[in-house]
Amino acid sequence: MRHSTNKELILGIMVGTAGISLLVLWYHKVRKPKATMNLPAFLSLGRKFNSVTLQDETRSEQGTSVVFQRRQLQILEKLNELLTNMEELKEEIRFLKETIPKLEDYLQDELEGKVTAHKISPQHRARKKRPAVPSSATSNSSEEAESEGGYITANTDTEEQSFPVPKAFNTHIEELKLDVLLQKVDHLRINESEKVESFELLCDHKEKFSEEIEFLWRLARAYGDMYDLSTNTQEKKHYANIGKTLGERAITRAPMNGHCHLWYAVLCGYVSEFEGLQNKINCGHLFKEHLDIAIQLLPEEPFLYYLKGRYCYTVSKLSWIEKKMAATLFGEIPSSTVHEALCNFLKAEELQPGYSVSNYMFVAKCYIDLEESQDAWKFCNLALLLPIVTKEDKDAHKEVKKIICSLKSLRRKTHKKSCENPENVKSKNVANDRDE
């Protein structure tokens, strides 16, 4: 019995030893080779991970700066939109203040049947004077192309619907030679009330003379005039965009014509009124570039120096953040001074004395900023002597009166301070003692 038990014990030990041996052998053949093979791969994977991490960190830093700049731009866009809305709100409040006192009279006239017509904009007047265009004709003008800036070109369907139709459908239009037409257009434009007629006359001859440079820049100028005359925001944007496209076409065909550069610069300024901050700065860059070219080509034109003065004065008033944004977009900070603006305004006055009420107004503003109130008084008084011809003259005349009020207030404050100065009081007392 004991012998059999010993046999079983020995057999169990042998089986257990064999099992352990097989387990150790399997571990050496299977597990260890895999571990040794995976170690180099693991090390290389670690190196790759480190390099990728470094690259990701670099890209992350660059991405952070880009995101920061984008956020800055978005904040500036919002601020610009807020300021624009505030200006529009102020204008609406001012209009309401002027209109409410007249509301009672208007309602009374309306009830009595005296009011028979309402005011229409220049664009509506242009539509009213022209017959409707047949549907077959409008299909020929469906060139809805856009310029590089994304603006509607002068041959879009919108323009054909909004403005005088081509000559082919207006059989009553008088045939004019180019030189006669240009002379008539320039003569009509002298009077503010006849600028619409000048515009319509150019539109009537657009198909015939659209390739003529002298005609083309005048047509662009006419769209600028219509921008000034219009009171509707959408109409203003419409006129400005088409005029800018025409101006761009004109400077492409005649790069040495100063008038082409002049009116392209003006229309870039008009378009900027409806753009976000980035495009506004871009339009300002184009304005300055083409204005400088126009001054080189037309050095005796006072209007150019007036515009240059306006640009310098505006840039001199830019905030630090606006200048920083301009530097981010164009690599340079726009710089100018009030003194530089004043020199340009005075140059316009030198070329044509009594050039405009607006020019005198800005000269006065420059002198106020330079703390030369006596010269500011002088030019305010000169401004009041000029006749009011255009809407710009009317607005400038109102602004001049405000400047005069501020100068009077400043004079009273200065006089009061001088009277309160103890040294002045003492000197007066000494003078009185001497007189006695």
GROMACS .gro file of C-alpha atoms in nm:
model
  436
    1MET     CA    1   0.000   0.000   0.000
    2ARG     CA    2   0.279   0.229   0.096
    3HIS     CA    3   0.470   0.120  -0.215
    4SER     CA    4   0.182   0.212  -0.447
    5THR     CA    5   0.140   0.549  -0.277
    6ASN     CA    6   0.506   0.629  -0.337
    7LYS     CA    7   0.468   0.543  -0.703
    8GLU     CA    8   0.174   0.777  -0.741
    9LEU     CA    9   0.367   1.054  -0.568
   10ILE     CA   10   0.668   1.012  -0.792
   11LEU     CA   11   0.448   1.001  -1.102
   12GLY     CA   12   0.274   1.325  -0.995
   13ILE     CA   13   0.605   1.500  -0.940
   14MET     CA   14   0.725   1.394  -1.287
   15VAL     CA   15   0.409   1.511  -1.456
   16GLY     CA   16   0.428   1.847  -1.272
   17THR     CA   17   0.794   1.888  -1.366
   18ALA     CA   18   0.717   1.812  -1.729
   19GLY     CA   19   0.432   2.066  -1.730
   20ILE     CA   20   0.652   2.338  -1.582
   21SER     CA   21   0.925   2.260  -1.837
   22LEU     CA   22   0.680   2.286  -2.124
   23LEU     CA   23   0.551   2.617  -1.985
   24VAL     CA   24   0.903   2.762  -1.957
   25LEU     CA   25   0.986   2.641  -2.310
   26TRP     CA   26   0.670   2.798  -2.452
   27TYR     CA   27   0.750   3.129  -2.276
   28HIS     CA   28   1.103   3.141  -2.423
   29LYS     CA   29   0.992   3.053  -2.775
   30VAL     CA   30   0.680   3.261  -2.797
   31ARG     CA   31   0.680   3.554  -2.555
   32LYS     CA   32   1.043   3.663  -2.544
   33PRO     CA   33   1.099   3.690  -2.923
   34LYS     CA   34   0.791   3.908  -2.953
   35ALA     CA   35   0.910   4.129  -2.672
   36THR     CA   36   1.255   4.167  -2.825
   37MET     CA   37   1.106   4.239  -3.166
   38ASN     CA   38   0.860   4.501  -3.039
   39LEU     CA   39   1.110   4.697  -2.829
   40PRO     CA   40   1.290   4.871  -3.119
   41ALA     CA   41   0.954   4.947  -3.277
   42PHE     CA   42   0.834   5.092  -2.951
   43LEU     CA   43   1.145   5.312  -2.923
   44SER     CA   44   1.107   5.438  -3.282
   45LEU     CA   45   0.741   5.502  -3.215
   46GLY     CA   46   0.839   5.711  -2.913
   47ARG     CA   47   1.079   5.917  -3.125
   48LYS     CA   48   0.809   5.973  -3.384
   49PHE     CA   49   0.565   6.072  -3.115
   50ASN     CA   50   0.813   6.327  -2.976
   51SER     CA   51   0.873   6.480  -3.322
   52VAL     CA   52   0.501   6.495  -3.394
   53THR     CA   53   0.443   6.653  -3.056
   54LEU     CA   54   0.703   6.924  -3.129
   55GLN     CA   55   0.550   6.989  -3.471
   56ASP     CA   56   0.204   7.004  -3.316
   57GLU     CA   57   0.327   7.250  -3.055
   58THR     CA   58   0.478   7.475  -3.328
   59ARG     CA   59   0.162   7.456  -3.535
   60SER     CA   60  -0.042   7.522  -3.224
   61GLU     CA   61   0.154   7.842  -3.154
   62GLN     CA   62   0.108   7.960  -3.514
   63GLY     CA   63  -0.259   7.867  -3.507
   64THR     CA   64  -0.304   8.055  -3.181
   65SER     CA   65  -0.160   8.377  -3.332
   66VAL     CA   66  -0.381   8.341  -3.641
   67VAL     CA   67  -0.689   8.280  -3.426
   68PHE     CA   68  -0.595   8.581  -3.212
   69GLN     CA   69  -0.568   8.804  -3.521
   70ARG     CA   70  -0.899   8.672  -3.650
   71ARG     CA   71  -1.063   8.746  -3.319
   72GLN     CA   72  -0.915   9.096  -3.322
   73LEU     CA   73  -1.060   9.149  -3.669
   74GLN     CA   74  -1.400   9.017  -3.561
   75ILE     CA   75  -1.402   9.249  -3.260
   76LEU     CA   76  -1.312   9.546  -3.481
   77GLU     CA   77  -1.582   9.448  -3.730
   78LYS     CA   78  -1.838   9.444  -3.450
   79LEU     CA   79  -1.714   9.780  -3.316
   80ASN     CA   80  -1.729   9.930  -3.664
   81GLU     CA   81  -2.082   9.794  -3.714
   82LEU     CA   82  -2.185   9.935  -3.376
   83LEU     CA   83  -2.046  10.280  -3.461
   84THR     CA   84  -2.221  10.274  -3.798
   85ASN     CA   85  -2.550  10.184  -3.633
   86MET     CA   86  -2.504  10.460  -3.378
   87GLU     CA   87  -2.446  10.715  -3.656
   88GLU     CA   88  -2.756  10.594  -3.839
   89LEU     CA   89  -2.957  10.616  -3.518
   90LYS     CA   90  -2.837  10.972  -3.457
   91GLU     CA   91  -2.935  11.065  -3.812
   92GLU     CA   92  -3.281  10.913  -3.768
   93ILE     CA   93  -3.331  11.095  -3.436
   94ARG     CA   94  -3.226  11.423  -3.597
   95PHE     CA   95  -3.467  11.362  -3.884
   96LEU     CA   96  -3.751  11.287  -3.643
   97LYS     CA   97  -3.680  11.604  -3.447
   98GLU     CA   98  -3.704  11.806  -3.767
   99THR     CA   99  -4.011  11.624  -3.897
  100ILE     CA  100  -4.236  11.605  -3.590
  101PRO     CA  101  -4.304  11.984  -3.572
  102LYS     CA  102  -4.419  11.973  -3.936
  103LEU     CA  103  -4.635  11.664  -3.892
  104GLU     CA  104  -4.948  11.854  -3.788
  105ASP     CA  105  -4.936  12.080  -4.095
  106TYR     CA  106  -4.873  11.785  -4.320
  107LEU     CA  107  -5.169  11.589  -4.185
  108GLN     CA  108  -5.391  11.892  -4.222
  109ASP     CA  109  -5.286  11.936  -4.585
  110GLU     CA  110  -5.334  11.564  -4.645
  111LEU     CA  111  -5.690  11.576  -4.512
  112GLU     CA  112  -5.768  11.879  -4.726
  113GLY     CA  113  -5.639  11.702  -5.035
  114LYS     CA  114  -5.355  11.945  -5.095
  115VAL     CA  115  -5.081  11.684  -5.091
  116THR     CA  116  -5.081  11.532  -5.436
  117ALA     CA  117  -4.734  11.394  -5.475
  118HIS     CA  118  -4.447  11.264  -5.267
  119LYS     CA  119  -4.076  11.310  -5.299
  120ILE     CA  120  -3.902  11.054  -5.517
  121SER     CA  121  -3.535  10.975  -5.536
  122PRO     CA  122  -3.313  11.049  -5.839
  123GLN     CA  123  -3.320  10.681  -5.936
  124HIS     CA  124  -3.702  10.678  -5.939
  125ARG     CA  125  -3.709  10.996  -6.145
  126ALA     CA  126  -3.481  10.831  -6.397
  127ARG     CA  127  -3.715  10.533  -6.417
  128LYS     CA  128  -4.022  10.749  -6.458
  129LYS     CA  129  -3.886  10.931  -6.760
  130ARG     CA  130  -3.815  10.616  -6.959
  131PRO     CA  131  -4.055  10.369  -7.125
  132ALA     CA  132  -4.055  10.006  -7.014
  133VAL     CA  133  -3.809   9.771  -7.181
  134PRO     CA  134  -3.952   9.471  -7.369
  135SER     CA  135  -3.871   9.135  -7.211
  136SER     CA  136  -3.688   9.020  -7.524
  137ALA     CA  137  -3.454   9.315  -7.499
  138THR     CA  138  -3.354   9.259  -7.139
  139SER     CA  139  -3.228   8.911  -7.217
  140ASN     CA  140  -2.943   9.067  -7.415
  141SER     CA  141  -2.803   9.237  -7.106
  142SER     CA  142  -2.767   8.934  -6.883
  143GLU     CA  143  -2.391   8.963  -6.842
  144GLU     CA  144  -2.386   8.931  -6.467
  145ALA     CA  145  -2.009   8.956  -6.442
  146GLU     CA  146  -1.826   9.081  -6.137
  147SER     CA  147  -1.505   9.272  -6.095
  148GLU     CA  148  -1.219   9.151  -5.875
  149GLY     CA  149  -1.374   9.322  -5.574
  150GLY     CA  150  -1.700   9.133  -5.622
  151TYR     CA  151  -1.900   9.433  -5.735
  152ILE     CA  152  -2.172   9.440  -6.000
  153THR     CA  153  -2.046   9.548  -6.342
  154ALA     CA  154  -2.201   9.823  -6.547
  155ASN     CA  155  -2.378   9.582  -6.782
  156THR     CA  156  -2.591   9.390  -6.533
  157ASP     CA  157  -2.965   9.341  -6.555
  158THR     CA  158  -3.006   9.544  -6.238
  159GLU     CA  159  -2.861   9.849  -6.404
  160GLU     CA  160  -3.080   9.816  -6.713
  161GLN     CA  161  -3.389   9.796  -6.495
  162SER     CA  162  -3.292  10.085  -6.271
  163PHE     CA  163  -3.158  10.338  -6.519
  164PRO     CA  164  -3.235  10.480  -6.864
  165VAL     CA  165  -3.256  10.208  -7.126
  166PRO     CA  166  -3.012  10.195  -7.420
  167LYS     CA  167  -3.057  10.423  -7.714
  168ALA     CA  168  -3.197  10.148  -7.936
  169PHE     CA  169  -3.520  10.154  -7.732
  170ASN     CA  170  -3.536  10.535  -7.694
  171THR     CA  171  -3.602  10.656  -8.046
  172HIS     CA  172  -3.665  11.014  -7.932
  173ILE     CA  173  -3.303  11.063  -7.812
  174GLU     CA  174  -3.114  11.331  -7.998
  175GLU     CA  175  -2.806  11.209  -8.183
  176LEU     CA  176  -2.496  11.393  -8.057
  177LYS     CA  177  -2.133  11.381  -8.158
  178LEU     CA  178  -1.887  11.292  -7.884
  179ASP     CA  179  -1.736  11.639  -7.840
  180VAL     CA  180  -2.080  11.804  -7.833
  181LEU     CA  181  -2.208  11.545  -7.586
  182LEU     CA  182  -1.913  11.589  -7.348
  183GLN     CA  183  -1.944  11.967  -7.359
  184LYS     CA  184  -2.316  11.948  -7.283
  185VAL     CA  185  -2.266  11.700  -7.000
  186ASP     CA  186  -1.998  11.916  -6.835
  187HIS     CA  187  -2.220  12.224  -6.865
  188LEU     CA  188  -2.522  12.049  -6.711
  189ARG     CA  189  -2.315  11.919  -6.422
  190ILE     CA  190  -2.231  12.270  -6.302
  191ASN     CA  191  -2.578  12.299  -6.148
  192GLU     CA  192  -2.673  12.056  -5.874
  193SER     CA  193  -3.031  12.036  -6.003
  194GLU     CA  194  -2.917  11.929  -6.351
  195LYS     CA  195  -2.679  11.649  -6.252
  196VAL     CA  196  -2.956  11.392  -6.297
  197GLU     CA  197  -3.012  11.510  -6.654
  198SER     CA  198  -2.638  11.492  -6.717
  199PHE     CA  199  -2.637  11.134  -6.589
  200GLU     CA  200  -2.933  11.034  -6.806
  201LEU     CA  201  -2.772  11.189  -7.113
  202LEU     CA  202  -2.459  10.980  -7.062
  203CYS     CA  203  -2.664  10.663  -7.008
  204ASP     CA  204  -2.855  10.731  -7.332
  205HIS     CA  205  -2.527  10.730  -7.529
  206LYS     CA  206  -2.358  10.448  -7.339
  207GLU     CA  207  -2.374  10.191  -7.620
  208LYS     CA  208  -2.236  10.432  -7.877
  209PHE     CA  209  -1.942  10.575  -7.682
  210SER     CA  210  -1.868  10.315  -7.414
  211GLU     CA  211  -1.520  10.251  -7.560
  212GLU     CA  212  -1.423  10.621  -7.548
  213ILE     CA  213  -1.206  10.706  -7.245
  214GLU     CA  214  -1.333  11.065  -7.212
  215PHE     CA  215  -1.688  10.931  -7.208
  216LEU     CA  216  -1.608  10.644  -6.971
  217TRP     CA  217  -1.457  10.846  -6.687
  218ARG     CA  218  -1.740  11.098  -6.713
  219LEU     CA  219  -1.991  10.816  -6.681
  220ALA     CA  220  -1.809  10.694  -6.369
  221ARG     CA  221  -1.817  11.051  -6.235
  222ALA     CA  222  -2.193  11.069  -6.307
  223TYR     CA  223  -2.250  10.758  -6.095
  224GLY     CA  224  -2.062  10.936  -5.817
  225ASP     CA  225  -2.295  11.234  -5.859
  226MET     CA  226  -2.597  11.007  -5.831
  227TYR     CA  227  -2.448  10.860  -5.514
  228ASP     CA  228  -2.436  11.211  -5.368
  229LEU     CA  229  -2.790  11.296  -5.474
  230SER     CA  230  -2.954  10.973  -5.358
  231THR     CA  231  -3.098  10.944  -5.008
  232ASN     CA  232  -3.162  10.569  -5.017
  233THR     CA  233  -2.888  10.342  -4.880
  234GLN     CA  234  -2.941  10.064  -5.135
  235GLU     CA  235  -2.939  10.313  -5.422
  236LYS     CA  236  -2.618  10.469  -5.291
  237LYS     CA  237  -2.451  10.129  -5.273
  238HIS     CA  238  -2.576  10.047  -5.624
  239TYR     CA  239  -2.440  10.369  -5.775
  240ALA     CA  240  -2.107  10.341  -5.591
  241ASN     CA  241  -2.041   9.980  -5.697
  242ILE     CA  242  -2.121  10.039  -6.066
  243GLY     CA  243  -1.922  10.364  -6.071
  244LYS     CA  244  -1.620  10.193  -5.915
  245THR     CA  245  -1.636   9.918  -6.178
  246LEU     CA  246  -1.648  10.177  -6.456
  247GLY     CA  247  -1.356  10.363  -6.299
  248GLU     CA  248  -1.156  10.041  -6.278
  249ARG     CA  249  -1.222   9.979  -6.647
  250ALA     CA  250  -1.117  10.335  -6.731
  251ILE     CA  251  -0.779  10.322  -6.552
  252THR     CA  252  -0.708   9.984  -6.712
  253ARG     CA  253  -0.756  10.129  -7.059
  254ALA     CA  254  -0.596  10.469  -6.993
  255PRO     CA  255  -0.343  10.441  -6.706
  256MET     CA  256  -0.198  10.786  -6.784
  257ASN     CA  257  -0.530  10.973  -6.767
  258GLY     CA  258  -0.547  11.165  -6.440
  259HIS     CA  259  -0.926  11.199  -6.443
  260CYS     CA  260  -0.965  10.820  -6.455
  261HIS     CA  261  -0.752  10.782  -6.142
  262LEU     CA  262  -0.929  11.073  -5.972
  263TRP     CA  263  -1.280  10.934  -6.005
  264TYR     CA  264  -1.176  10.577  -5.938
  265ALA     CA  265  -1.027  10.698  -5.609
  266VAL     CA  266  -1.346  10.892  -5.524
  267LEU     CA  267  -1.567  10.590  -5.596
  268CYS     CA  268  -1.342  10.364  -5.388
  269GLY     CA  269  -1.413  10.604  -5.103
  270TYR     CA  270  -1.788  10.580  -5.165
  271VAL     CA  271  -1.781  10.199  -5.176
  272SER     CA  272  -1.591  10.186  -4.846
  273GLU     CA  273  -1.895  10.331  -4.669
  274PHE     CA  274  -2.074   9.996  -4.712
  275GLU     CA  275  -1.784   9.761  -4.637
  276GLY     CA  276  -1.658   9.586  -4.327
  277LEU     CA  277  -1.342   9.708  -4.157
  278GLN     CA  278  -1.099   9.497  -4.363
  279ASN     CA  279  -1.248   9.601  -4.699
  280LYS     CA  280  -1.282   9.957  -4.574
  281ILE     CA  281  -0.908   9.970  -4.506
  282ASN     CA  282  -0.842   9.809  -4.846
  283CYS     CA  283  -1.055  10.075  -5.019
  284GLY     CA  284  -0.868  10.344  -4.825
  285HIS     CA  285  -0.540  10.199  -4.952
  286LEU     CA  286  -0.668  10.212  -5.313
  287PHE     CA  287  -0.799  10.565  -5.257
  288LYS     CA  288  -0.457  10.693  -5.145
  289GLU     CA  289  -0.269  10.508  -5.421
  290HIS     CA  290  -0.478  10.641  -5.710
  291LEU     CA  291  -0.509  10.987  -5.558
  292ASP     CA  292  -0.131  11.022  -5.554
  293ILE     CA  293  -0.116  10.911  -5.920
  294ALA     CA  294  -0.386  11.162  -6.013
  295ILE     CA  295  -0.195  11.444  -5.839
  296GLN     CA  296   0.114  11.360  -6.044
  297LEU     CA  297  -0.090  11.369  -6.367
  298LEU     CA  298  -0.308  11.671  -6.274
  299PRO     CA  299  -0.093  11.889  -6.044
  300GLU     CA  300  -0.314  12.199  -6.093
  301GLU     CA  301  -0.645  12.040  -5.993
  302PRO     CA  302  -0.760  12.183  -5.653
  303PHE     CA  303  -1.013  11.904  -5.594
  304LEU     CA  304  -0.727  11.654  -5.564
  305TYR     CA  305  -0.558  11.851  -5.286
  306TYR     CA  306  -0.890  11.888  -5.105
  307LEU     CA  307  -0.934  11.508  -5.118
  308LYS     CA  308  -0.573  11.453  -5.008
  309GLY     CA  309  -0.633  11.689  -4.716
  310ARG     CA  310  -0.945  11.495  -4.619
  311TYR     CA  311  -0.748  11.170  -4.628
  312CYS     CA  312  -0.461  11.308  -4.417
  313TYR     CA  313  -0.701  11.459  -4.164
  314THR     CA  314  -0.890  11.129  -4.129
  315VAL     CA  315  -0.570  10.925  -4.088
  316SER     CA  316  -0.440  11.168  -3.826
  317LYS     CA  317  -0.752  11.095  -3.621
  318LEU     CA  318  -0.725  10.714  -3.639
  319SER     CA  319  -0.707  10.531  -3.309
  320TRP     CA  320  -0.412  10.308  -3.220
  321ILE     CA  321  -0.612   9.988  -3.274
  322GLU     CA  322  -0.725  10.101  -3.622
  323LYS     CA  323  -0.366  10.179  -3.721
  324LYS     CA  324  -0.255   9.841  -3.583
  325MET     CA  325  -0.517   9.661  -3.789
  326ALA     CA  326  -0.408   9.849  -4.103
  327ALA     CA  327  -0.050   9.744  -4.033
  328THR     CA  328  -0.160   9.381  -3.994
  329LEU     CA  329  -0.338   9.387  -4.329
  330PHE     CA  330  -0.088   9.587  -4.536
  331GLY     CA  331   0.241   9.563  -4.348
  332GLU     CA  332   0.260   9.936  -4.286
  333ILE     CA  333   0.086  10.178  -4.054
  334PRO     CA  334  -0.087  10.467  -4.236
  335SER     CA  335   0.059  10.785  -4.099
  336SER     CA  336  -0.023  11.151  -4.146
  337THR     CA  337  -0.056  11.467  -3.939
  338VAL     CA  338  -0.299  11.754  -3.903
  339HIS     CA  339  -0.027  11.984  -4.037
  340GLU     CA  340   0.003  11.777  -4.355
  341ALA     CA  341  -0.374  11.790  -4.398
  342LEU     CA  342  -0.367  12.169  -4.352
  343CYS     CA  343  -0.099  12.209  -4.620
  344ASN     CA  344  -0.317  12.025  -4.872
  345PHE     CA  345  -0.627  12.231  -4.788
  346LEU     CA  346  -0.427  12.552  -4.822
  347LYS     CA  347  -0.286  12.426  -5.156
  348ALA     CA  348  -0.642  12.387  -5.287
  349GLU     CA  349  -0.716  12.743  -5.171
  350GLU     CA  350  -0.399  12.868  -5.341
  351LEU     CA  351  -0.494  12.708  -5.675
  352GLN     CA  352  -0.853  12.833  -5.656
  353PRO     CA  353  -0.931  13.099  -5.393
  354GLY     CA  354  -1.267  13.041  -5.230
  355TYR     CA  355  -1.267  12.682  -5.356
  356SER     CA  356  -1.549  12.556  -5.132
  357VAL     CA  357  -1.720  12.593  -4.796
  358SER     CA  358  -1.598  12.245  -4.701
  359ASN     CA  359  -1.236  12.335  -4.768
  360TYR     CA  360  -1.260  12.641  -4.542
  361MET     CA  361  -1.431  12.430  -4.275
  362PHE     CA  362  -1.148  12.176  -4.268
  363VAL     CA  363  -0.887  12.452  -4.263
  364ALA     CA  364  -1.061  12.590  -3.954
  365LYS     CA  365  -1.068  12.244  -3.792
  366CYS     CA  366  -0.696  12.199  -3.854
  367TYR     CA  367  -0.615  12.535  -3.695
  368ILE     CA  368  -0.827  12.444  -3.392
  369ASP     CA  369  -0.633  12.117  -3.352
  370LEU     CA  370  -0.310  12.315  -3.381
  371GLU     CA  371  -0.443  12.558  -3.114
  372GLU     CA  372  -0.440  12.857  -3.349
  373SER     CA  373  -0.788  12.989  -3.281
  374GLN     CA  374  -0.740  13.326  -3.450
  375ASP     CA  375  -0.673  13.162  -3.787
  376ALA     CA  376  -0.967  12.929  -3.726
  377TRP     CA  377  -1.192  13.234  -3.675
  378LYS     CA  378  -1.063  13.384  -3.998
  379PHE     CA  379  -1.150  13.084  -4.214
  380CYS     CA  380  -1.487  13.032  -4.047
  381ASN     CA  381  -1.581  13.387  -4.142
  382LEU     CA  382  -1.458  13.329  -4.499
  383ALA     CA  383  -1.670  13.013  -4.518
  384LEU     CA  384  -1.985  13.204  -4.422
  385LEU     CA  385  -1.927  13.447  -4.710
  386LEU     CA  386  -1.937  13.175  -4.977
  387PRO     CA  387  -2.267  13.086  -5.148
  388ILE     CA  388  -2.434  12.755  -5.066
  389VAL     CA  389  -2.461  12.561  -5.394
  390THR     CA  390  -2.445  12.189  -5.314
  391LYS     CA  391  -2.566  11.964  -5.034
  392GLU     CA  392  -2.204  11.937  -4.920
  393ASP     CA  393  -2.190  12.317  -4.895
  394LYS     CA  394  -2.507  12.315  -4.685
  395ASP     CA  395  -2.371  12.053  -4.444
  396ALA     CA  396  -2.036  12.232  -4.419
  397HIS     CA  397  -2.212  12.563  -4.351
  398LYS     CA  398  -2.391  12.406  -4.053
  399GLU     CA  399  -2.064  12.259  -3.927
  400VAL     CA  400  -1.892  12.600  -3.953
  401LYS     CA  401  -2.161  12.752  -3.731
  402LYS     CA  402  -2.098  12.479  -3.473
  403ILE     CA  403  -1.723  12.552  -3.489
  404ILE     CA  404  -1.793  12.923  -3.431
  405CYS     CA  405  -2.005  12.838  -3.125
  406SER     CA  406  -1.725  12.621  -2.984
  407LEU     CA  407  -1.471  12.898  -3.047
  408LYS     CA  408  -1.693  13.150  -2.865
  409SER     CA  409  -1.727  12.911  -2.573
  410LEU     CA  410  -1.350  12.858  -2.566
  411ARG     CA  411  -1.294  13.234  -2.572
  412ARG     CA  412  -1.529  13.287  -2.276
  413LYS     CA  413  -1.354  13.014  -2.075
  414THR     CA  414  -1.012  13.162  -2.152
  415HIS     CA  415  -1.129  13.509  -2.053
  416LYS     CA  416  -1.278  13.377  -1.730
  417LYS     CA  417  -0.954  13.197  -1.639
  418SER     CA  418  -0.748  13.508  -1.708
  419CYS     CA  419  -0.979  13.710  -1.484
  420GLU     CA  420  -0.951  13.457  -1.203
  421ASN     CA  421  -0.569  13.448  -1.221
  422PRO     CA  422  -0.432  13.623  -0.906
  423GLU     CA  423  -0.137  13.773  -1.095
  424ASN     CA  424  -0.374  13.942  -1.339
  425VAL     CA  425  -0.585  14.077  -1.052
  426LYS     CA  426  -0.273  14.209  -0.878
  427SER     CA  427  -0.147  14.378  -1.195
  428LYS     CA  428  -0.489  14.541  -1.242
  429ASN     CA  429  -0.482  14.672  -0.885
  430VAL     CA  430  -0.133  14.816  -0.935
  431ALA     CA  431  -0.249  14.985  -1.254
  432ASN     CA  432  -0.549  15.129  -1.071
  433ASP     CA  433  -0.323  15.264  -0.791
  434ARG     CA  434  -0.102  15.433  -1.047
  435ASP     CA  435  -0.405  15.592  -1.212
  436GLU     CA  436  -0.520  15.728  -0.875
   0.00000   0.00000   0.00000
